[in-house]
């Protein structure tokens, strides 16, 4: 359930460089490596570091292994419960996660709305 970069590709080289230097964005690593800046949002996720926003077009690689994150890992990063079911193939599941609003954010927004309504009706 994850993608492994081919050792003969630039992706593998950039991922290896990111992992060696703890760089979380491919674009920044490519700038250091090749002197050119890429605008894509491929990210590397490291333990104990904030994670960049996961969007449907993002590829997120593991910080210590040569692979993309699994769907279960992505669900956890986005605060979905482990038993939350996504349908479709790997790419469709990834897209759905990337287009979603994390449940913890929904909760915070909902609580703020409730607080505002409570204040309004308490007057």
Short mmCIF file of N, CA and C in Angstrom, two decimals:
data_model
loop_
_atom_site.label_atom_id
_atom_site.label_comp_id
_atom_site.label_asym_id
_atom_site.label_seq_id
_atom_site.Cartn_x
_atom_site.Cartn_y
_atom_site.Cartn_z
N UNK A 1 0.80 -1.21 0.00
CA UNK A 1 0.00 0.00 0.00
C UNK A 1 0.84 1.28 0.00
N UNK A 2 2.03 1.24 -0.50
CA UNK A 2 2.84 2.43 -0.61
C UNK A 2 3.72 2.34 -1.84
N UNK A 3 4.27 3.48 -2.21
CA UNK A 3 5.09 3.60 -3.41
C UNK A 3 6.56 3.65 -3.01
N UNK A 4 7.38 2.87 -3.69
CA UNK A 4 8.82 2.85 -3.42
C UNK A 4 9.52 3.47 -4.62
N UNK A 5 10.31 4.53 -4.42
CA UNK A 5 10.99 5.13 -5.56
C UNK A 5 12.07 4.21 -6.13
N UNK A 6 12.16 4.17 -7.44
CA UNK A 6 13.16 3.37 -8.13
C UNK A 6 14.55 3.95 -7.86
N UNK A 7 15.50 3.12 -7.52
CA UNK A 7 16.85 3.60 -7.18
C UNK A 7 17.54 4.33 -8.33
N UNK A 8 17.07 4.16 -9.55
CA UNK A 8 17.69 4.83 -10.69
C UNK A 8 17.04 6.17 -11.03
N UNK A 9 16.17 6.65 -10.17
CA UNK A 9 15.45 7.89 -10.48
C UNK A 9 15.94 9.05 -9.65
N UNK A 10 15.63 10.23 -10.13
CA UNK A 10 15.96 11.46 -9.40
C UNK A 10 15.17 11.49 -8.08
N UNK A 11 13.96 10.94 -8.08
CA UNK A 11 13.15 10.91 -6.86
C UNK A 11 13.90 10.21 -5.74
N UNK A 12 14.50 9.07 -6.05
CA UNK A 12 15.26 8.33 -5.04
C UNK A 12 16.42 9.17 -4.51
N UNK A 13 17.15 9.82 -5.41
CA UNK A 13 18.29 10.65 -5.00
C UNK A 13 17.85 11.81 -4.12
N UNK A 14 16.75 12.45 -4.50
CA UNK A 14 16.27 13.59 -3.71
C UNK A 14 15.77 13.11 -2.35
N UNK A 15 15.05 12.00 -2.31
CA UNK A 15 14.57 11.46 -1.04
C UNK A 15 15.74 11.12 -0.13
N UNK A 16 16.75 10.47 -0.68
CA UNK A 16 17.94 10.12 0.11
C UNK A 16 18.60 11.38 0.68
N UNK A 17 18.71 12.43 -0.13
CA UNK A 17 19.30 13.69 0.31
C UNK A 17 18.45 14.31 1.42
N UNK A 18 17.13 14.31 1.22
CA UNK A 18 16.22 14.85 2.25
C UNK A 18 16.41 14.11 3.57
N UNK A 19 16.47 12.80 3.50
CA UNK A 19 16.60 12.00 4.72
C UNK A 19 17.94 12.26 5.40
N UNK A 20 19.00 12.37 4.63
CA UNK A 20 20.33 12.59 5.21
C UNK A 20 20.43 13.96 5.90
N UNK A 21 19.75 14.95 5.34
CA UNK A 21 19.87 16.32 5.83
C UNK A 21 18.61 16.81 6.57
N UNK A 22 17.67 15.92 6.81
CA UNK A 22 16.41 16.24 7.49
C UNK A 22 15.71 17.44 6.85
N UNK A 23 15.57 17.38 5.54
CA UNK A 23 14.86 18.41 4.77
C UNK A 23 13.47 17.85 4.47
N UNK A 24 12.44 18.62 4.80
CA UNK A 24 11.09 18.09 4.67
C UNK A 24 10.38 18.44 3.37
N UNK A 25 11.02 19.15 2.47
CA UNK A 25 10.36 19.52 1.22
C UNK A 25 11.31 19.24 0.04
N UNK A 26 10.86 18.44 -0.90
CA UNK A 26 11.68 18.10 -2.06
C UNK A 26 12.19 19.34 -2.77
N UNK A 27 11.34 20.36 -2.89
CA UNK A 27 11.73 21.58 -3.61
C UNK A 27 12.98 22.21 -3.00
N UNK A 28 13.06 22.24 -1.69
CA UNK A 28 14.23 22.82 -1.02
C UNK A 28 15.48 21.95 -1.24
N UNK A 29 15.30 20.65 -1.20
CA UNK A 29 16.43 19.75 -1.43
C UNK A 29 16.93 19.88 -2.86
N UNK A 30 16.00 19.96 -3.83
CA UNK A 30 16.41 20.11 -5.22
C UNK A 30 17.17 21.40 -5.44
N UNK A 31 16.76 22.45 -4.74
CA UNK A 31 17.47 23.73 -4.88
C UNK A 31 18.91 23.58 -4.38
N UNK A 32 19.07 22.91 -3.24
CA UNK A 32 20.42 22.69 -2.70
C UNK A 32 21.24 21.76 -3.61
N UNK A 33 20.61 20.73 -4.13
CA UNK A 33 21.32 19.73 -4.92
C UNK A 33 21.66 20.20 -6.32
N UNK A 34 20.68 20.82 -6.98
CA UNK A 34 20.83 21.13 -8.40
C UNK A 34 20.81 22.63 -8.71
N UNK A 35 20.53 23.44 -7.70
CA UNK A 35 20.51 24.89 -7.92
C UNK A 35 19.22 25.40 -8.53
N UNK A 36 18.25 24.52 -8.77
CA UNK A 36 16.98 24.99 -9.30
C UNK A 36 15.86 24.66 -8.32
N UNK A 37 14.85 25.50 -8.33
CA UNK A 37 13.75 25.35 -7.40
C UNK A 37 12.57 24.72 -8.11
N UNK A 38 12.03 23.67 -7.56
CA UNK A 38 10.84 23.03 -8.11
C UNK A 38 9.63 23.46 -7.29
N UNK A 39 8.51 23.59 -7.92
CA UNK A 39 7.34 24.11 -7.22
C UNK A 39 6.39 23.03 -6.71
N UNK A 40 6.74 21.77 -6.89
CA UNK A 40 5.83 20.74 -6.42
C UNK A 40 5.93 20.55 -4.91
N UNK A 41 4.93 19.88 -4.35
CA UNK A 41 4.81 19.83 -2.89
C UNK A 41 5.17 18.48 -2.28
N UNK A 42 6.05 17.74 -2.90
CA UNK A 42 6.46 16.46 -2.32
C UNK A 42 7.16 16.73 -1.00
N UNK A 43 6.73 16.01 0.02
CA UNK A 43 7.24 16.26 1.37
C UNK A 43 7.79 14.98 1.99
N UNK A 44 8.63 15.15 2.98
CA UNK A 44 9.19 14.03 3.74
C UNK A 44 8.78 14.24 5.19
N UNK A 45 8.24 13.20 5.79
CA UNK A 45 7.70 13.28 7.15
C UNK A 45 8.70 12.65 8.12
N UNK A 46 9.15 13.48 9.06
CA UNK A 46 10.09 13.03 10.08
C UNK A 46 9.40 12.96 11.43
N UNK A 47 9.84 12.02 12.24
CA UNK A 47 9.33 11.88 13.60
C UNK A 47 9.65 13.15 14.39
N UNK A 48 8.71 13.60 15.19
CA UNK A 48 8.87 14.75 16.08
C UNK A 48 9.09 16.08 15.35
N UNK A 49 8.65 16.17 14.10
CA UNK A 49 8.69 17.42 13.35
C UNK A 49 7.28 17.69 12.82
N UNK A 50 6.86 18.94 12.78
CA UNK A 50 5.54 19.23 12.19
C UNK A 50 5.47 18.73 10.75
N UNK A 51 4.29 18.33 10.34
CA UNK A 51 4.08 17.83 8.99
C UNK A 51 3.45 18.93 8.14
N UNK A 52 3.98 19.11 6.95
CA UNK A 52 3.38 20.07 6.03
C UNK A 52 1.98 19.60 5.65
N UNK A 53 1.18 20.51 5.15
CA UNK A 53 -0.18 20.17 4.76
C UNK A 53 -0.18 19.08 3.70
N UNK A 54 -1.01 18.07 3.93
CA UNK A 54 -1.18 17.00 2.97
C UNK A 54 -2.36 17.36 2.08
N UNK A 55 -2.10 17.56 0.80
CA UNK A 55 -3.17 17.85 -0.16
C UNK A 55 -3.23 16.71 -1.16
N UNK A 56 -4.28 16.69 -1.98
CA UNK A 56 -4.47 15.54 -2.86
C UNK A 56 -3.32 15.33 -3.84
N UNK A 57 -2.59 16.38 -4.18
CA UNK A 57 -1.49 16.23 -5.14
C UNK A 57 -0.13 16.03 -4.47
N UNK A 58 -0.09 16.02 -3.15
CA UNK A 58 1.15 15.83 -2.41
C UNK A 58 1.58 14.37 -2.47
N UNK A 59 2.86 14.15 -2.52
CA UNK A 59 3.41 12.83 -2.23
C UNK A 59 4.17 13.02 -0.93
N UNK A 60 3.91 12.16 0.02
CA UNK A 60 4.57 12.26 1.33
C UNK A 60 5.38 10.99 1.54
N UNK A 61 6.68 11.18 1.72
CA UNK A 61 7.59 10.06 1.93
C UNK A 61 7.95 9.93 3.40
N UNK A 62 8.26 8.72 3.78
CA UNK A 62 8.70 8.40 5.14
C UNK A 62 10.08 9.00 5.36
N UNK A 63 10.33 9.53 6.53
CA UNK A 63 11.60 10.18 6.82
C UNK A 63 12.78 9.26 7.01
N UNK A 64 12.54 7.96 7.20
CA UNK A 64 13.63 7.04 7.50
C UNK A 64 13.62 5.78 6.64
N UNK A 65 12.59 5.63 5.80
CA UNK A 65 12.50 4.48 4.91
C UNK A 65 12.25 5.00 3.49
N UNK A 66 12.64 4.23 2.49
CA UNK A 66 12.48 4.66 1.11
C UNK A 66 11.11 4.22 0.57
N UNK A 67 10.09 4.95 1.03
CA UNK A 67 8.71 4.64 0.62
C UNK A 67 7.81 5.82 0.93
N UNK A 68 6.65 5.85 0.26
CA UNK A 68 5.63 6.83 0.63
C UNK A 68 4.97 6.38 1.93
N UNK A 69 4.26 7.27 2.53
CA UNK A 69 3.49 6.90 3.71
C UNK A 69 2.33 6.01 3.28
N UNK A 70 1.91 5.15 4.16
CA UNK A 70 0.74 4.31 3.88
C UNK A 70 -0.53 5.12 4.12
N UNK A 71 -1.63 4.61 3.64
CA UNK A 71 -2.92 5.26 3.86
C UNK A 71 -3.21 5.35 5.35
N UNK A 72 -2.91 4.30 6.10
CA UNK A 72 -3.14 4.34 7.55
C UNK A 72 -2.30 5.43 8.22
N UNK A 73 -1.06 5.60 7.78
CA UNK A 73 -0.21 6.66 8.34
C UNK A 73 -0.78 8.04 8.00
N UNK A 74 -1.24 8.20 6.77
CA UNK A 74 -1.84 9.48 6.38
C UNK A 74 -3.09 9.77 7.18
N UNK A 75 -3.92 8.75 7.39
CA UNK A 75 -5.14 8.95 8.19
C UNK A 75 -4.78 9.43 9.59
N UNK A 76 -3.77 8.85 10.19
CA UNK A 76 -3.37 9.27 11.54
C UNK A 76 -2.86 10.71 11.54
N UNK A 77 -2.05 11.06 10.54
CA UNK A 77 -1.56 12.44 10.46
C UNK A 77 -2.71 13.44 10.35
N UNK A 78 -3.76 13.03 9.65
CA UNK A 78 -4.91 13.91 9.45
C UNK A 78 -5.94 13.77 10.57
N UNK A 79 -5.62 13.03 11.60
CA UNK A 79 -6.42 12.81 12.82
C UNK A 79 -7.70 12.01 12.59
N UNK A 80 -7.76 11.20 11.53
CA UNK A 80 -8.89 10.30 11.35
C UNK A 80 -8.72 9.11 12.27
N UNK A 81 -9.83 8.57 12.79
CA UNK A 81 -9.71 7.38 13.63
C UNK A 81 -9.21 6.19 12.81
N UNK A 82 -8.54 5.25 13.47
CA UNK A 82 -7.98 4.09 12.78
C UNK A 82 -9.05 3.27 12.06
N UNK A 83 -10.27 3.26 12.59
CA UNK A 83 -11.32 2.45 11.96
C UNK A 83 -12.09 3.20 10.86
N UNK A 84 -11.68 4.42 10.53
CA UNK A 84 -12.31 5.18 9.45
C UNK A 84 -12.00 4.49 8.12
N UNK A 85 -13.04 4.20 7.35
CA UNK A 85 -12.89 3.44 6.11
C UNK A 85 -12.89 4.37 4.91
N UNK A 86 -11.89 4.21 4.07
CA UNK A 86 -11.81 4.90 2.78
C UNK A 86 -11.96 3.87 1.69
N UNK A 87 -12.68 4.21 0.62
CA UNK A 87 -12.85 3.27 -0.48
C UNK A 87 -12.02 3.71 -1.67
N UNK A 88 -11.84 2.78 -2.60
CA UNK A 88 -11.09 3.07 -3.81
C UNK A 88 -9.67 2.54 -3.73
N UNK A 89 -8.93 2.78 -4.82
CA UNK A 89 -7.54 2.34 -4.85
C UNK A 89 -6.67 3.31 -4.04
N UNK A 90 -5.38 3.03 -3.99
CA UNK A 90 -4.44 3.82 -3.20
C UNK A 90 -4.52 5.30 -3.56
N UNK A 91 -4.47 5.63 -4.86
CA UNK A 91 -4.50 7.03 -5.29
C UNK A 91 -5.80 7.72 -4.92
N UNK A 92 -6.92 7.03 -5.06
CA UNK A 92 -8.23 7.62 -4.70
C UNK A 92 -8.30 7.89 -3.19
N UNK A 93 -7.81 6.95 -2.41
CA UNK A 93 -7.80 7.14 -0.95
C UNK A 93 -6.93 8.33 -0.59
N UNK A 94 -5.77 8.43 -1.22
CA UNK A 94 -4.84 9.54 -0.97
C UNK A 94 -5.51 10.87 -1.32
N UNK A 95 -6.18 10.91 -2.46
CA UNK A 95 -6.88 12.13 -2.88
C UNK A 95 -7.96 12.51 -1.87
N UNK A 96 -8.70 11.53 -1.41
CA UNK A 96 -9.77 11.82 -0.44
C UNK A 96 -9.20 12.39 0.86
N UNK A 97 -8.10 11.84 1.31
CA UNK A 97 -7.45 12.36 2.51
C UNK A 97 -6.96 13.78 2.26
N UNK A 98 -6.37 14.00 1.09
CA UNK A 98 -5.82 15.31 0.76
C UNK A 98 -6.87 16.40 0.55
N UNK A 99 -8.10 16.01 0.21
CA UNK A 99 -9.17 16.99 0.04
C UNK A 99 -9.98 17.21 1.32
N UNK A 100 -9.69 16.44 2.32
CA UNK A 100 -10.50 16.49 3.55
C UNK A 100 -10.00 17.54 4.53
N UNK A 101 -10.87 17.88 5.42
CA UNK A 101 -10.49 18.73 6.55
C UNK A 101 -10.29 17.79 7.74
N UNK A 102 -9.16 17.88 8.42
CA UNK A 102 -8.91 16.96 9.54
C UNK A 102 -10.00 17.07 10.61
N UNK A 103 -10.46 15.93 11.11
CA UNK A 103 -11.51 15.94 12.13
C UNK A 103 -11.19 16.83 13.34
N UNK A 104 -9.93 16.88 13.76
CA UNK A 104 -9.59 17.71 14.91
C UNK A 104 -9.82 19.20 14.60
N UNK A 105 -9.66 19.58 13.33
CA UNK A 105 -9.93 20.96 12.94
C UNK A 105 -11.43 21.22 12.92
N UNK A 106 -12.20 20.26 12.38
CA UNK A 106 -13.66 20.38 12.42
C UNK A 106 -14.15 20.56 13.84
N UNK A 107 -13.59 19.79 14.76
CA UNK A 107 -13.99 19.87 16.16
C UNK A 107 -13.71 21.27 16.72
N UNK A 108 -12.53 21.80 16.45
CA UNK A 108 -12.16 23.12 16.96
C UNK A 108 -13.08 24.21 16.40
N UNK A 109 -13.39 24.13 15.11
CA UNK A 109 -14.30 25.10 14.49
C UNK A 109 -15.69 24.97 15.09
N UNK A 110 -16.16 23.74 15.24
CA UNK A 110 -17.49 23.51 15.81
C UNK A 110 -17.60 24.05 17.24
N UNK A 111 -16.56 23.82 18.04
CA UNK A 111 -16.59 24.32 19.42
C UNK A 111 -16.60 25.84 19.47
N UNK A 112 -15.88 26.47 18.55
CA UNK A 112 -15.85 27.94 18.50
C UNK A 112 -17.23 28.49 18.09
N UNK A 113 -17.86 27.83 17.13
CA UNK A 113 -19.21 28.25 16.73
C UNK A 113 -20.18 28.08 17.89
N UNK A 114 -20.09 26.95 18.58
CA UNK A 114 -20.97 26.72 19.74
C UNK A 114 -20.75 27.80 20.79
N UNK A 115 -19.48 28.11 21.06
CA UNK A 115 -19.14 29.14 22.05
C UNK A 115 -19.75 30.49 21.65
N UNK A 116 -19.65 30.85 20.39
CA UNK A 116 -20.21 32.11 19.90
C UNK A 116 -21.73 32.12 20.03
N UNK A 117 -22.36 31.00 19.68
CA UNK A 117 -23.82 30.92 19.80
C UNK A 117 -24.25 30.97 21.27
N UNK A 118 -23.53 30.30 22.14
CA UNK A 118 -23.84 30.35 23.58
C UNK A 118 -23.76 31.78 24.10
N UNK A 119 -22.72 32.51 23.70
CA UNK A 119 -22.57 33.90 24.12
C UNK A 119 -23.70 34.76 23.57
N UNK A 120 -24.06 34.53 22.32
CA UNK A 120 -25.12 35.31 21.68
C UNK A 120 -26.46 35.10 22.39
N UNK A 121 -26.81 33.85 22.67
CA UNK A 121 -28.10 33.54 23.29
C UNK A 121 -28.11 33.81 24.79
N UNK A 122 -26.94 33.97 25.41
CA UNK A 122 -26.87 34.27 26.84
C UNK A 122 -27.19 35.74 27.11
N UNK A 123 -27.18 36.57 26.08
CA UNK A 123 -27.44 38.02 26.28
C UNK A 123 -28.88 38.28 26.55
#
